[in-house]
Structure formats: C-alpha cells, structure tokens
Amino acid sequence: MFHIEINFMNTDQTQVQTQNLTDGMHIVVDALKRNGIDTIYGVVGIPVTDLARHAQEVGIRYIGFRHEQSAGNAAAISGFLTKKPGICLTVSAPGFLNGLTALANATINGFPMIQISGSSSRSIIDLQQGDYEGLDQMNVAKPFCKASYRINNPEDIAIGVARAIRAAVSGRPGGVYLDLTTALLSAPMDKDTAEKTMFTPIDPAPAYIPSDASINRALEIFASAKKPLVILGKGAAYAQADANIKTFIEKTGVPFLPMSMAKGLMPDDHSQSAAAARGFVLENADVVILIGARLNWLLSHGKGKHWNPDVKFIQLDIDASEFDSNRSIAAPIAGDIVSSMDLLVKGLNSHNIKIDQLWIDDIAKNKTVNDQKMADKLNTNPPLMNYYSALRGVKAVLDKQRDYYLVNEGANTLDDTRNVINMYEPRKRLDCGTWGVMGIGMGFAIGAAITTGKTVVSIHGDSAFGFSGMEVETVCRFKLPITMIVFNNGGIYKGDSPNLGGGTDPSPTTLMPDARYDKIIEAFGGQSYYVTTPDELTKALNEAIASKKPVLIDCKIDPSVGLESGHIGNLNPKTIVKD
Ligand code: OXT
Ligand code: ADP
Ligand code: MG
C-alpha cells in the first residue's frame, strides 16, 4: 500500500505528530491487485491518469488504447478467455460513454468485465451545475449492464470492488459499472485503517448444481430421441467444461452443431460435427440439447420453417429465466455447465442412449453435398479474388496452425470465414457475437494477445476495420504478434452499388475503392503487405505469423461479389415500393 506522510508542525517547527495517510486512488489500485487483477485496458485523462500510473507502479499492466470502446472490448474478451473480469478504465462523461457500448456488448454476450470510470463530484452533478465532463454516469449505465455501483467513501472501496467482481462473474457473467468520483479518488484515509478494510470475495462464482430430477428428466428425453442433436454455444465455451462435453458427445455418438464462438470446443473436423449440415439437422432433429446457447435470432428463435415443429428441447443454462424465452423447454437444467455436464456424463451409465444409424447416415449424406459445394466455391480462380478464393489462401496457412487466436468481423468476411476456417481448440474463435457488432476486431485482437501472449490473426471486412482501425498504433506500440487481414472490397457488403439518385456522391454502402489499408501500419513502423492473389496471401500470412510482429495485410477483393448483409440478408426489412 502506498502512503503519504503528513507532518503536523507546531509553531516552533518541531514535529509533533506523524500520520501515514493513503488516498482513494491508491486504495482502488490495491484492492484490484489483491483481487488478482493483472491488467487494465483504458484511455486516461482527468481524473484517472494517476490511477493508471499507480497501477503500473505496482506491477499491474496498463494497456493504453486510442478509443475506450476498443479498450472495453479488450477487457471483455479477456473476461471470456479467463473467467476473471477484464478491467476497462475510462474518464468521465464522453470517455465513459465511449466505453459503454463495449460494456453493453459484454453484458449481452455474457463476458465478465468491469468498466471503472472517474466521474464528477456528486454535489455538482445532483444540482446540475455544469461540471467539466459532468454526467450522472451510474444511472446512465444501469440499463446496459448487470450492476452499476458508485463508491463514495474510501472505507467502502474494498466492498465496492468485491461487489463488482462478484456481480461480473457469478450466475450469467456480464458487464459491471463502477463509478469513482473525483472526491473519492483524492479522499484521504489512514493507511492502517484502509488496510483493515481489505478483503477478497470468497468463491465469487459459486457452483450452481442442478437437481437430480432435472438431470434424469433430460436423460429420459434424450434416450427417447430418434434424431438428437447437441448445440454448443459460447456459454459452453466460457464454462470450460471441455473434457466432459467431449465425453458426453463421443460416448453417446450424438451429432453436434457449434455456434460461432463455440467452434473448436469440439474440433471442426470431428466426424460427429453437423456444421456442414446445419439446415438439415435443425429442420429434422427431434430432441435438441442446448448447452450454453440461447434460442435467439441466431437460431431463428427455435421456430418457423427452419425447425422441426415437434422438436423437444433440453437446455443447460445458469440463468433459469432463459428457459421458455422463445419456445417451451421440455427439460430445463438450471445449473452451471461444469456441474451439469458432470452429472449428465455420470447419468449416462443408467440410461440407454442409442442413436439411430439412419439419422447419422442422413446427416453424412447432407454433409457430403455441402462439402462438395464448399470445395467448388473454394476452388474458383476469378481474376479478382472473391471471398472464397481469398479464404483458400488463408486456410492453406491456418489449417496447419493450432496455437493461435482467430478474431473475425464484417458481414461476408464474417460469415464466409466462419464456415471456411476450421477451429480445433476451444475459445480460439472470437467474433461479432450476439449483436453482430462491428468494431470489436481490434479490441478483441489486442485483448487476446495481451491475455494469452499467443499469436492472433484477425480478419476484418474493410468497413468493420474502420470502426477501430486506429488501434493499429496500439498494436505497434505494444509490439504485439497480431496479423490483421483486411478484406478490402471497397464497401459495406460490396463496393459497386450505385447512388440511386444518380448524383456523384458514393452510395450508402460504398467505401473508397482504391483504399490501401496496408499504408496505415507503415506509419507506425509495422510490416505491410498488399495482396491480389491467393498465393500472395498465403505467402504473406506465413511470413507474418513467423515474424511474431505487428503485420497488416490488405487483401484486394472484387467489389462486386459480396452479398447484402452476408448470410443474414433475410433480416433486412422488405421494401414495399419498388424503385
Ligand atoms: O443449411 P445449409 O444446408 O444451407 O448449409 C449451411 C451450412 O451447413 C453450410 N456450411 C458448410 N458446408 C460445408 N463446409 C463447411 N465447413 C460449412 N460450414 C457451414 O453452409 C450453409 C450456411 O451456413 P451458416 O452460415 O452457418 O448458416 P446460416 O443459415 O447462414 O447461419 C445463420 C447464422 C445466423 C447462425 C449465421 O449466418 C451467423 O452466425 N451469422 C452472423 C451474422 C452477423 O452477425 N453479421 C454481422 C452483422 S451484419 C450488419 O449488421 C453489418 N453492419 C451494420 C453495423 C453493425 N453490425 N454494427 C455496428 C456497430 N454498426 C453497423 C455493418 C456496417 S455488417 C457491416 C459491415 C460489413 O462490411 P465489411 O466490409 O466489414 O464486410 P464485407 O461484407 O465483407 O464487405
Ligand atoms: P451463442 O451465441 O453461442 O448461442 P449465447 O450467448 O446466446 O451463446 O448463450 C450463452 C448462454 O450460456 C447464456 O444463456 C448464459 O446464461 C449461459 N451460460 C454462460 N455461462 C454459463 C455457465 N458457466 N454455466 C451455464 N450456463 C452458462
Ligand atoms: Mg467490405
């Protein structure tokens, strides 16, 4: 603990009393460190600059960003990878609001993070007296996160930090906002008294053990299935129940379908993967076991033409309010996935699970058809690269890699990369997630590189890259082993759309056709490549990964080939009036 020594002098300048004082800022740093926080992602300024300096002084890494949203995204993905809350530090009002999008995105995705922000003194805010960057931040944050707290007194700092950590990681993980007023940050406190307030929460993410009845009900329904399917979601990836999930799937022989960020939890080339027969298994499965996946838009809400109308659902989730959100759940298992999978695997001994061979054969047939379609797409050689020919160049490199993280954002760039690039290990694919949000790419890439020390390959659409591209400087400043690939088709979805008004302004989806994103990294001393063929891309990516240095590859894509909104064009509102 740091301290300030204050000497009280009497009139003849002799020291009469020495008292060791500390202050709110130091107590916050101390509380974070004692709770195992080793990294803070943020952007500094009034009133938190010294807080970041003190953190660095005591050995907490401080990763300074160019924009709070990216810092927040880095914190969030670190939370997903480690099950410990990632910390994002922001300044008041505008900095806080810049970070809030990332906090909300973390909450919607179930990533544990804490946004800590400096804020104005209460008296000025409450009387609306016009403070520098004044905003009632704690109340603004409330709808966007799991919990929003303000610490007013230095003696409450340890409690405030403990509450924030517990709220972020217990139950369904998510974002927490922690408001630190200017008055608190400079509030003095006796060092020994402050020390006595310190503690770390015991068992912040307690196991949530499901009832035996819920496990038996689920296994009975599973045993009655003719065409069962497991859907693995990012909640399963987060839980880190990897071994039991593998045992459950392999022991029963049940086909599985990974959601995007659950790819690699079971290897994508596993014989039981039904990823290449997605539509077929959703339309035909009679029992679906959802393991940490929600029946939201990404699964067409579990209804409609994409689903067997008679399907029964078994759902494993830590948040019981998730059950029946879109469809009735025949067998809800309320519990954490580690405990639930443990009981399900043990329960297999007393249940006779037998998968109908016809179901397996039909899936295999469907996969063969789609595998061929995929091979045809990958093997084209258009004069200007399309997404698939470019991804062939990427796949040639990444199929041989295991020890790297893949970050991915865009529309076509996202959907096509997801389907082409196989993942072989859990929690290695990090992407736009539940909101399909652009701008996560650079924050996720930096967060993954800092948290794991591993190589990161991030594949961005040119529009997506623009949301956080200035973080290239952050990558270079910290000399991170990140290779950024920009799929440059000169547009949002595509680059050749006309201006319907006939004017000279570019269309709403058009970006600069001849933009050279590779030039950006040159400004910061990083390595750049500009590639126009799959072979050039393969060569550049091989060299980039081997260098373990910041690299940006601008990959020229035909502006005419993208689909509107990638694979989710059906979600665009239908226009009634035809032009
Ligand atoms: O079922 P069938 O038989 O058809 O087969 C399926 C699979 O079984 C099969 N398949 C395979 N076959 C063989 N081999 C393999 N390996 C294989 N894998 C799969 O293929 C088919 C199709 O499979 P898929 O894709 O899994 O199935 P489907 O039905 O499409 O899946 C449905 C979904 C919903 C699960 C899936 O599509 C999905 O996960 N989608 C996520 C979509 C998403 O999140 N998109 C991002 C948002 S789009 C839009 O919002 C954008 N914006 C607006 C914006 C946003 N988002 N954020 C902010 C802050 N501001 C604005 C913007 C600005 S995107 C965007 C920028 C776009 O431009 P860029 O330049 O960045 O990107 P480009 O598009 O490249 O230009
Ligand atoms: P995906 O997008 O991959 O389908 P979602 O984010 O929609 O995944 O769903 C993840 C679900 O997993 C959430 O409902 C969340 O409550 C749940 N979840 C997260 N962590 C755990 C855990 N440790 N145990 C049980 N359920 C969890
Ligand atoms: Mg694009």
XYZ file of C-alpha atoms and ligand atoms in Angstrom:
683
model
C 0.000 0.000 0.000
C 1.259 3.467 -0.867
C 1.116 6.209 1.663
C 1.544 9.901 2.070
C 3.322 11.168 5.124
C 1.804 14.256 6.612
C 3.820 16.054 9.245
C 1.901 18.279 11.565
C 4.188 21.047 12.834
C 3.790 23.302 15.854
C 4.713 26.995 15.785
C 8.435 26.431 16.504
C 8.549 23.986 13.531
C 9.145 20.869 15.605
C 7.332 17.796 14.500
C 4.542 16.890 16.900
C 2.727 14.149 15.066
C 3.284 11.912 12.035
C 0.395 10.192 10.445
C 0.514 7.726 7.482
C -2.191 8.580 5.039
C -3.229 6.980 1.802
C -5.977 8.035 -0.612
C -8.867 6.631 -2.618
C -6.843 6.217 -5.802
C -4.215 4.083 -4.073
C -6.808 2.037 -2.227
C -8.600 1.239 -5.517
C -5.353 0.028 -7.098
C -4.541 -2.004 -4.008
C -7.991 -3.633 -3.986
C -7.697 -4.547 -7.671
C -4.250 -6.047 -7.211
C -5.314 -8.117 -4.214
C -8.165 -9.474 -6.309
C -5.729 -10.809 -8.865
C -6.274 -8.090 -11.476
C -3.066 -8.018 -13.519
C -4.112 -5.840 -16.488
C -6.112 -2.662 -17.028
C -7.227 -1.592 -20.523
C -8.157 2.046 -20.913
C -7.760 5.635 -22.005
C -6.577 8.099 -19.347
C -7.275 11.754 -18.618
C -8.887 13.768 -15.803
C -9.491 12.290 -13.203
C -7.923 8.823 -13.634
C -4.441 9.445 -15.071
C -2.695 8.955 -11.742
C -4.752 5.850 -11.049
C -3.272 4.246 -14.177
C 0.213 5.426 -13.213
C -0.116 3.928 -9.736
C -1.418 0.682 -11.187
C 1.649 0.437 -13.427
C 3.846 1.327 -10.463
C 2.620 -1.700 -8.504
C 3.009 -4.088 -11.441
C -0.470 -4.094 -12.979
C -0.100 -3.877 -16.756
C -1.737 -0.816 -18.247
C -2.663 -1.097 -21.917
C -3.470 2.352 -23.247
C -5.827 2.492 -26.244
C -6.830 5.153 -28.745
C -10.562 4.779 -28.044
C -12.420 3.483 -24.995
C -14.644 1.155 -26.994
C -11.646 -0.891 -28.068
C -10.264 -0.869 -24.530
C -13.638 -2.163 -23.326
C -13.700 -4.847 -25.997
C -10.216 -5.967 -24.980
C -11.332 -6.174 -21.341
C -14.459 -8.103 -22.308
C -12.649 -10.728 -24.355
C -10.063 -11.154 -21.645
C -13.005 -11.916 -19.333
C -14.336 -14.518 -21.780
C -10.951 -16.207 -22.053
C -10.074 -16.274 -18.358
C -13.387 -16.228 -16.399
C -11.884 -13.275 -14.490
C -13.406 -9.837 -15.095
C -11.470 -7.734 -17.602
C -10.988 -4.159 -16.412
C -11.602 -1.094 -18.580
C -10.657 2.346 -17.259
C -12.335 5.447 -18.671
C -12.538 9.171 -17.983
C -15.768 10.990 -17.206
C -18.795 11.505 -19.478
C -17.580 11.131 -23.113
C -14.889 8.569 -22.248
C -17.398 6.710 -20.102
C -19.970 6.751 -22.921
C -17.376 5.559 -25.456
C -16.707 2.568 -23.217
C -20.369 1.898 -22.519
C -21.018 0.247 -25.901
C -18.379 -2.348 -25.068
C -19.840 -2.818 -21.581
C -23.295 -3.371 -23.053
C -21.878 -5.770 -25.647
C -20.076 -7.706 -22.910
C -23.314 -7.958 -20.953
C -25.385 -9.175 -23.893
C -22.720 -11.783 -24.697
C -22.136 -12.899 -21.110
C -18.493 -11.767 -20.872
C -17.380 -10.673 -17.395
C -15.903 -7.176 -17.354
C -15.830 -4.118 -15.121
C -15.775 -0.622 -16.519
C -14.230 1.672 -13.935
C -14.749 5.334 -14.648
C -13.801 8.553 -12.990
C -16.765 10.873 -12.515
C -17.718 14.289 -11.201
C -18.389 15.047 -7.579
C -21.973 14.290 -6.660
C -22.960 17.709 -5.390
C -22.282 19.397 -8.762
C -24.000 16.622 -10.731
C -27.025 16.460 -8.463
C -27.612 20.213 -8.700
C -26.766 20.157 -12.438
C -24.239 22.941 -12.008
C -22.331 22.237 -15.213
C -19.181 20.368 -14.214
C -16.311 19.598 -16.566
C -17.459 16.403 -18.330
C -20.389 16.115 -15.967
C -22.854 13.220 -16.295
C -24.861 11.072 -13.894
C -22.864 8.062 -15.067
C -24.010 5.457 -12.559
C -27.644 5.911 -13.545
C -26.882 6.148 -17.264
C -25.035 2.815 -17.093
C -27.805 0.877 -15.316
C -29.803 -0.392 -18.304
C -26.646 -1.523 -20.099
C -25.036 -3.786 -17.544
C -25.649 -6.355 -14.818
C -24.936 -3.942 -11.989
C -23.938 -0.319 -11.586
C -22.305 0.886 -8.370
C -20.795 4.096 -7.094
C -18.247 4.260 -4.310
C -18.484 7.437 -2.270
C -16.264 6.689 0.730
C -12.705 5.343 0.793
C -13.645 2.843 3.510
C -16.113 1.266 1.017
C -13.594 0.694 -1.795
C -12.788 -2.925 -0.952
C -16.509 -3.689 -0.675
C -17.239 -1.876 -3.943
C -14.544 -3.760 -5.856
C -15.669 -7.088 -4.357
C -19.297 -6.396 -5.306
C -18.265 -5.515 -8.847
C -16.205 -8.699 -9.243
C -18.942 -10.914 -7.812
C -21.621 -9.336 -9.992
C -19.468 -9.748 -13.125
C -18.601 -13.436 -12.719
C -21.456 -15.041 -10.772
C -24.511 -16.512 -12.494
C -24.643 -15.417 -16.131
C -21.461 -13.357 -16.458
C -21.627 -9.802 -17.766
C -20.588 -6.195 -17.524
C -20.490 -4.139 -14.326
C -20.043 -0.397 -13.997
C -18.056 1.041 -11.097
C -18.224 4.806 -10.595
C -15.367 6.536 -8.787
C -15.936 10.208 -8.071
C -13.151 12.762 -8.148
C -13.796 13.336 -4.450
C -13.332 9.642 -3.696
C -10.115 9.363 -5.719
C -8.442 12.063 -3.641
C -10.125 11.283 -0.320
C -7.507 10.742 2.394
C -7.632 7.752 4.708
C -5.423 6.450 7.441
C -3.238 3.757 5.939
C -3.737 1.184 8.696
C -7.490 1.711 8.742
C -7.571 1.289 4.972
C -5.581 -1.915 5.269
C -8.185 -3.339 7.645
C -10.948 -2.823 5.054
C -9.175 -5.043 2.502
C -10.536 -8.481 1.599
C -11.151 -10.667 -1.427
C -14.534 -12.275 -2.018
C -14.721 -15.978 -1.207
C -15.951 -18.127 -4.101
C -17.123 -15.237 -6.324
C -18.667 -17.550 -8.964
C -20.226 -20.313 -6.866
C -21.109 -23.627 -8.472
C -24.789 -23.921 -9.283
C -25.604 -27.590 -9.020
C -28.699 -28.742 -10.903
C -31.255 -31.040 -9.309
C -31.056 -34.798 -9.891
C -34.661 -34.647 -11.103
C -33.751 -32.197 -13.879
C -30.834 -34.391 -14.968
C -32.976 -37.544 -15.041
C -35.769 -35.820 -16.941
C -33.261 -34.639 -19.539
C -31.635 -38.046 -19.941
C -35.015 -39.774 -20.307
C -35.994 -37.393 -23.095
C -32.562 -37.852 -24.705
C -32.953 -41.642 -24.523
C -36.351 -41.419 -26.259
C -34.929 -39.406 -29.178
C -34.569 -40.815 -32.664
C -32.794 -37.802 -34.110
C -30.999 -35.987 -31.312
C -28.675 -33.030 -31.727
C -26.404 -31.115 -29.358
C -25.981 -27.373 -29.961
C -22.866 -25.949 -28.337
C -22.958 -22.232 -27.520
C -20.428 -19.736 -26.241
C -21.736 -20.322 -22.694
C -20.353 -23.859 -23.009
C -17.050 -22.483 -24.280
C -16.919 -19.980 -21.415
C -17.676 -22.609 -18.764
C -14.538 -24.621 -19.635
C -16.247 -28.000 -19.195
C -14.288 -29.154 -22.248
C -13.447 -32.712 -21.169
C -16.962 -33.646 -20.044
C -18.551 -32.148 -23.151
C -16.214 -34.260 -25.279
C -17.008 -37.387 -23.249
C -20.763 -36.783 -23.449
C -20.688 -36.284 -27.208
C -18.303 -39.119 -28.027
C -19.777 -41.649 -25.610
C -23.296 -41.157 -26.980
C -22.333 -40.561 -30.621
C -24.760 -37.611 -30.776
C -24.205 -35.157 -33.657
C -23.269 -31.632 -32.602
C -23.585 -28.171 -34.092
C -21.326 -25.385 -32.790
C -22.470 -21.783 -32.588
C -19.869 -19.409 -33.929
C -17.778 -18.803 -30.788
C -18.189 -22.425 -29.697
C -16.352 -23.631 -32.791
C -13.305 -25.606 -31.702
C -14.849 -26.748 -28.422
C -15.060 -29.961 -30.401
C -12.730 -29.921 -33.425
C -14.468 -28.800 -36.607
C -13.185 -31.871 -38.466
C -14.739 -34.260 -35.906
C -16.834 -36.970 -37.556
C -19.866 -36.068 -35.379
C -19.861 -32.388 -36.406
C -23.057 -31.427 -38.209
C -21.865 -27.903 -39.043
C -21.887 -28.683 -42.747
C -25.491 -29.908 -42.480
C -26.848 -27.063 -40.377
C -30.170 -26.537 -42.112
C -30.835 -30.282 -42.314
C -30.239 -31.032 -38.631
C -32.269 -28.052 -37.417
C -35.202 -28.999 -39.621
C -35.151 -32.656 -38.602
C -33.819 -33.085 -35.066
C -36.496 -34.342 -32.646
C -34.558 -33.605 -29.446
C -32.103 -30.722 -29.218
C -29.765 -30.319 -26.256
C -28.760 -26.670 -25.931
C -25.544 -26.390 -23.971
C -24.924 -22.719 -23.168
C -26.740 -21.451 -26.251
C -29.830 -19.237 -26.354
C -32.754 -19.700 -28.719
C -32.300 -16.142 -30.020
C -32.146 -14.792 -33.581
C -29.025 -16.821 -34.362
C -31.187 -19.957 -34.008
C -34.302 -18.406 -35.595
C -35.822 -18.353 -32.076
C -36.268 -22.132 -32.266
C -39.302 -21.878 -34.508
C -40.505 -21.361 -38.042
C -39.553 -23.118 -41.225
C -36.008 -23.794 -40.055
C -37.136 -26.097 -37.253
C -38.946 -29.373 -36.763
C -42.226 -28.121 -35.204
C -42.292 -31.117 -32.825
C -38.752 -30.733 -31.539
C -38.252 -31.105 -27.774
C -35.604 -29.005 -26.095
C -33.257 -29.876 -23.278
C -31.460 -26.715 -22.174
C -28.478 -26.265 -19.863
C -28.202 -22.715 -18.564
C -27.113 -20.962 -15.404
C -29.852 -18.381 -15.834
C -33.202 -20.061 -15.250
C -35.067 -17.063 -16.662
C -33.662 -18.034 -20.067
C -35.885 -21.152 -20.227
C -39.118 -20.812 -22.249
C -37.933 -17.441 -23.601
C -38.809 -18.404 -27.168
C -40.059 -21.999 -27.066
C -41.242 -24.225 -24.271
C -38.289 -26.166 -22.821
C -39.164 -29.802 -22.101
C -36.175 -30.391 -19.832
C -34.577 -27.296 -18.322
C -31.346 -27.945 -16.427
C -30.699 -24.938 -14.229
C -27.083 -25.053 -13.197
C -23.563 -24.198 -14.184
C -22.317 -26.179 -17.165
C -19.369 -27.758 -15.328
C -21.673 -29.243 -12.669
C -24.437 -30.064 -15.156
C -22.142 -31.857 -17.614
C -20.566 -33.792 -14.770
C -23.971 -35.108 -13.691
C -25.100 -35.765 -17.266
C -21.969 -37.797 -18.004
C -22.416 -39.821 -14.793
C -26.111 -40.300 -15.626
C -25.264 -41.880 -18.986
C -24.388 -45.105 -17.127
C -28.002 -45.575 -16.093
C -29.637 -44.524 -19.382
C -29.616 -46.362 -22.627
C -28.738 -43.789 -25.264
C -28.761 -45.217 -28.744
C -28.544 -43.008 -31.796
C -30.448 -44.226 -34.862
C -27.891 -45.048 -37.589
C -30.303 -43.750 -40.243
C -30.065 -40.261 -38.668
C -26.267 -40.396 -38.744
C -26.281 -41.617 -42.360
C -28.707 -38.888 -43.477
C -26.542 -36.208 -41.863
C -23.462 -37.678 -43.550
C -25.219 -37.563 -46.953
C -26.192 -33.936 -46.409
C -22.668 -33.083 -45.324
C -21.207 -34.671 -48.438
C -23.391 -32.473 -50.665
C -22.446 -29.312 -48.766
C -18.776 -30.292 -48.584
C -18.756 -30.538 -52.353
C -20.471 -27.135 -52.684
C -17.835 -25.684 -50.372
C -14.982 -27.313 -52.296
C -16.373 -25.886 -55.552
C -16.534 -22.403 -54.079
C -13.021 -22.633 -52.674
C -11.518 -23.859 -55.901
C -12.522 -20.955 -58.103
C -9.839 -18.689 -59.522
C -11.519 -15.453 -60.573
C -9.260 -12.718 -61.946
C -10.068 -10.544 -58.915
C -10.230 -12.528 -55.680
C -13.652 -13.273 -54.207
C -14.139 -14.157 -50.512
C -13.715 -17.882 -51.086
C -10.606 -17.762 -53.232
C -9.036 -15.383 -50.694
C -10.048 -17.677 -47.840
C -8.443 -20.598 -49.651
C -5.200 -18.651 -49.357
C -5.816 -18.113 -45.631
C -6.926 -21.691 -44.999
C -3.731 -23.054 -46.513
C -1.885 -21.431 -43.613
C -4.339 -21.630 -40.716
C -5.256 -25.304 -41.187
C -1.692 -26.077 -40.088
C -1.835 -23.825 -37.017
C -3.303 -24.655 -33.613
C -1.678 -22.248 -31.206
C -3.291 -19.030 -32.365
C -6.462 -16.985 -31.867
C -8.750 -16.017 -34.724
C -10.672 -12.744 -34.493
C -13.276 -12.078 -37.148
C -15.674 -9.238 -38.038
C -17.567 -7.996 -41.099
C -20.582 -9.344 -42.967
C -19.380 -11.537 -45.863
C -15.945 -11.513 -44.262
C -17.501 -12.865 -41.056
C -19.881 -15.444 -42.485
C -17.553 -16.889 -45.098
C -14.540 -17.014 -42.772
C -16.619 -18.759 -40.106
C -17.583 -21.511 -42.494
C -14.222 -21.913 -44.236
C -11.704 -21.708 -41.403
C -11.888 -24.762 -39.151
C -11.230 -24.352 -35.454
C -9.624 -27.159 -33.474
C -9.352 -25.839 -29.933
C -11.839 -24.232 -27.515
C -12.233 -20.453 -27.142
C -9.958 -19.679 -30.077
C -12.565 -18.042 -32.335
C -13.641 -14.562 -31.198
C -16.186 -12.647 -33.233
C -19.134 -10.246 -33.526
C -21.243 -12.405 -31.184
C -24.842 -11.923 -30.152
C -25.268 -8.396 -31.519
C -23.315 -8.932 -34.744
C -21.431 -5.793 -33.806
C -18.719 -4.167 -35.925
C -15.679 -2.652 -34.232
C -14.844 -5.467 -31.817
C -11.993 -6.683 -34.006
C -9.028 -4.650 -32.842
C -10.013 -4.685 -29.153
C -10.539 -8.458 -29.213
C -7.259 -8.997 -31.050
C -5.287 -6.873 -28.588
C -7.099 -8.347 -25.583
C -6.413 -11.898 -26.762
C -2.734 -11.169 -27.494
C -2.188 -9.480 -24.126
C -4.116 -12.093 -22.139
C -2.582 -15.169 -23.738
C 0.732 -13.992 -25.195
C -0.170 -16.006 -28.313
C -0.303 -15.179 -31.992
C -3.532 -13.585 -33.175
C -4.836 -13.485 -36.731
C -7.681 -11.001 -37.137
C -9.746 -10.973 -40.315
C -11.761 -7.793 -40.832
C -14.061 -6.529 -43.533
C -12.868 -3.100 -44.716
C -15.901 -1.425 -43.150
C -15.520 -3.361 -39.894
C -11.824 -2.466 -39.696
C -12.689 1.229 -39.980
C -14.533 1.172 -36.660
C -11.366 0.593 -34.636
C -8.510 0.755 -37.152
C -6.591 3.427 -35.238
C -5.735 0.723 -32.706
C -3.085 -0.405 -35.213
C -0.938 2.126 -33.369
C -1.690 0.320 -30.090
C -0.684 -2.996 -31.664
C 2.603 -1.464 -32.848
C 3.281 0.413 -29.592
C 2.980 -2.828 -27.623
C 4.728 -4.826 -30.382
C 2.001 -7.476 -30.374
C 2.124 -10.639 -32.534
C -1.072 -9.739 -34.375
C -1.616 -10.174 -38.105
C -4.527 -8.093 -39.340
C -6.030 -9.085 -42.684
C -8.403 -6.548 -44.240
C -10.733 -7.989 -46.869
C -10.886 -4.856 -48.979
C -13.884 -4.948 -51.299
C -14.376 -1.189 -51.133
C -17.632 -1.336 -49.278
C -20.140 -2.405 -46.689
C -21.115 -5.790 -48.209
C -19.968 -4.659 -51.667
C -18.295 -1.719 -53.286
C -20.065 -1.314 -56.602
C -23.548 -0.193 -55.562
C -24.963 2.825 -57.406
C -26.236 6.091 -55.956
C -29.942 5.662 -56.689
C -30.319 9.426 -57.022
C -27.807 9.409 -59.834
C -25.533 12.004 -58.192
C -21.791 11.847 -57.777
C -21.864 11.030 -54.053
C -20.835 7.452 -53.277
C -23.720 5.092 -52.410
C -24.531 4.352 -48.732
C -22.568 1.106 -48.891
C -19.591 2.390 -50.900
C -16.164 2.961 -49.368
C -13.051 4.193 -51.180
C -12.442 1.708 -53.993
C -8.673 2.089 -54.037
C -8.073 2.491 -50.316
C -4.751 0.984 -49.155
C -5.151 -0.111 -45.550
C -1.612 -1.517 -45.563
C -0.292 2.052 -45.608
C -1.741 2.653 -42.137
C 0.597 0.256 -40.370
C 3.608 1.705 -42.212
C 3.025 4.958 -40.329
C 3.714 3.095 -37.097
C 6.667 1.022 -38.244
C 4.778 -2.254 -38.683
C 5.106 -4.647 -41.606
C 2.643 -4.273 -44.511
C 1.551 -6.408 -47.444
C -0.797 -5.695 -50.311
C -2.008 -8.892 -51.998
C -4.171 -9.609 -55.022
C -3.922 -13.408 -55.365
C -4.489 -16.366 -53.017
C -0.839 -17.415 -53.340
C 0.394 -13.951 -52.385
C -1.948 -14.043 -49.413
C -0.662 -17.453 -48.286
C 2.934 -16.282 -48.539
C 2.252 -13.017 -46.700
C 0.344 -14.760 -43.907
C 3.044 -17.391 -43.431
C 5.700 -14.683 -43.152
C 3.521 -12.565 -40.884
C 2.858 -15.345 -38.372
C 6.505 -16.400 -38.371
C 7.629 -12.829 -37.639
C 5.590 -12.625 -34.396
C 5.361 -8.883 -35.098
C 2.542 -6.476 -35.990
C 1.564 -7.022 -39.625
C -1.305 -5.717 -41.757
C -2.255 -7.460 -44.998
C -4.537 -5.511 -47.333
C -6.269 -8.143 -49.397
C -7.935 -6.863 -52.553
C -11.398 -8.408 -53.105
C -13.677 -7.952 -56.108
C -16.072 -5.099 -55.131
C -18.978 -6.817 -56.887
C -19.059 -10.185 -55.112
C -20.415 -9.550 -51.601
C -23.964 -10.419 -50.584
C -26.082 -7.706 -48.967
C -25.662 -8.300 -45.186
C -23.713 -11.517 -45.813
C -25.745 -14.608 -44.841
C -28.410 -12.621 -42.993
C -29.830 -10.598 -45.883
C -33.253 -12.023 -44.990
C -33.266 -9.815 -41.876
C -33.388 -6.583 -43.922
C -36.884 -5.032 -43.909
C -38.733 -5.738 -47.134
C -39.373 -2.566 -49.149
C -42.936 -2.237 -50.380
C -42.216 0.388 -53.015
C -40.030 -0.856 -55.864
C -37.732 1.764 -57.441
O -28.062 -25.145 -44.061
P -27.375 -25.283 -45.348
O -27.589 -26.595 -45.999
O -27.648 -24.131 -46.261
O -25.809 -25.231 -45.082
C -25.244 -24.284 -44.221
C -24.083 -24.941 -43.528
O -24.359 -26.252 -43.138
C -23.036 -24.876 -44.603
N -21.706 -24.955 -44.056
C -20.716 -25.689 -44.591
N -20.687 -26.507 -45.637
C -19.524 -27.139 -45.921
N -18.410 -26.983 -45.209
C -18.390 -26.185 -44.125
N -17.282 -26.039 -43.421
C -19.597 -25.495 -43.762
N -19.937 -24.634 -42.781
C -21.231 -24.320 -42.964
O -23.220 -23.599 -45.205
C -24.587 -23.201 -45.077
C -24.616 -21.822 -44.446
O -24.020 -21.943 -43.157
P -24.188 -20.894 -41.999
O -23.641 -19.588 -42.439
O -23.643 -21.442 -40.754
O -25.715 -20.889 -41.908
P -26.656 -19.714 -41.813
O -28.017 -20.259 -42.022
O -26.240 -18.547 -42.620
O -26.427 -19.353 -40.287
C -27.239 -18.487 -39.698
C -26.457 -17.680 -38.685
C -27.369 -16.520 -38.300
C -26.184 -18.549 -37.454
C -25.111 -17.212 -39.261
O -25.306 -16.620 -40.516
C -24.413 -16.253 -38.347
O -23.846 -16.576 -37.329
N -24.420 -15.006 -38.730
C -23.854 -13.900 -38.004
C -24.163 -12.722 -38.855
C -23.692 -11.461 -38.245
O -23.582 -11.284 -37.049
N -23.373 -10.485 -39.135
C -22.793 -9.218 -38.771
C -23.783 -8.116 -38.847
S -24.225 -7.672 -40.495
C -24.570 -5.906 -40.381
O -25.224 -5.671 -39.257
C -23.359 -5.051 -40.595
N -23.173 -3.701 -40.392
C -24.101 -2.836 -39.646
C -23.459 -2.402 -38.328
C -23.102 -3.306 -37.312
N -23.285 -4.607 -37.421
N -22.521 -2.857 -36.165
C -22.344 -1.559 -35.984
C -21.723 -1.086 -34.717
N -22.697 -0.672 -36.918
C -23.244 -1.061 -38.073
C -22.043 -3.183 -40.995
C -21.634 -1.743 -41.028
S -22.040 -5.711 -41.357
C -21.286 -4.200 -41.572
C -20.009 -4.039 -42.324
C -19.921 -5.004 -43.462
O -18.907 -4.602 -44.353
P -17.446 -5.187 -44.229
O -16.597 -4.515 -45.203
O -16.989 -5.154 -42.837
O -17.650 -6.709 -44.588
P -17.997 -7.291 -46.026
O -19.397 -7.830 -46.008
O -17.019 -8.373 -46.238
O -17.851 -6.195 -47.035
P -24.378 -18.488 -28.522
O -24.427 -17.111 -29.121
O -23.089 -19.170 -28.741
O -25.561 -19.282 -28.895
P -25.371 -17.301 -26.129
O -24.531 -16.151 -25.704
O -26.622 -16.978 -26.844
O -24.454 -18.314 -26.932
O -25.782 -18.170 -24.872
C -24.906 -18.452 -23.841
C -25.730 -18.942 -22.666
O -24.844 -19.628 -21.794
C -26.388 -17.830 -21.858
O -27.775 -18.029 -21.766
C -25.715 -17.915 -20.492
O -26.608 -17.696 -19.419
C -25.206 -19.337 -20.461
N -24.021 -19.518 -19.644
C -22.901 -18.769 -19.624
N -22.017 -19.265 -18.771
C -22.564 -20.371 -18.228
C -22.135 -21.333 -17.274
N -20.939 -21.266 -16.707
N -22.987 -22.328 -16.959
C -24.218 -22.402 -17.523
N -24.661 -21.532 -18.435
C -23.854 -20.524 -18.788
Mg -16.295 -4.780 -47.195
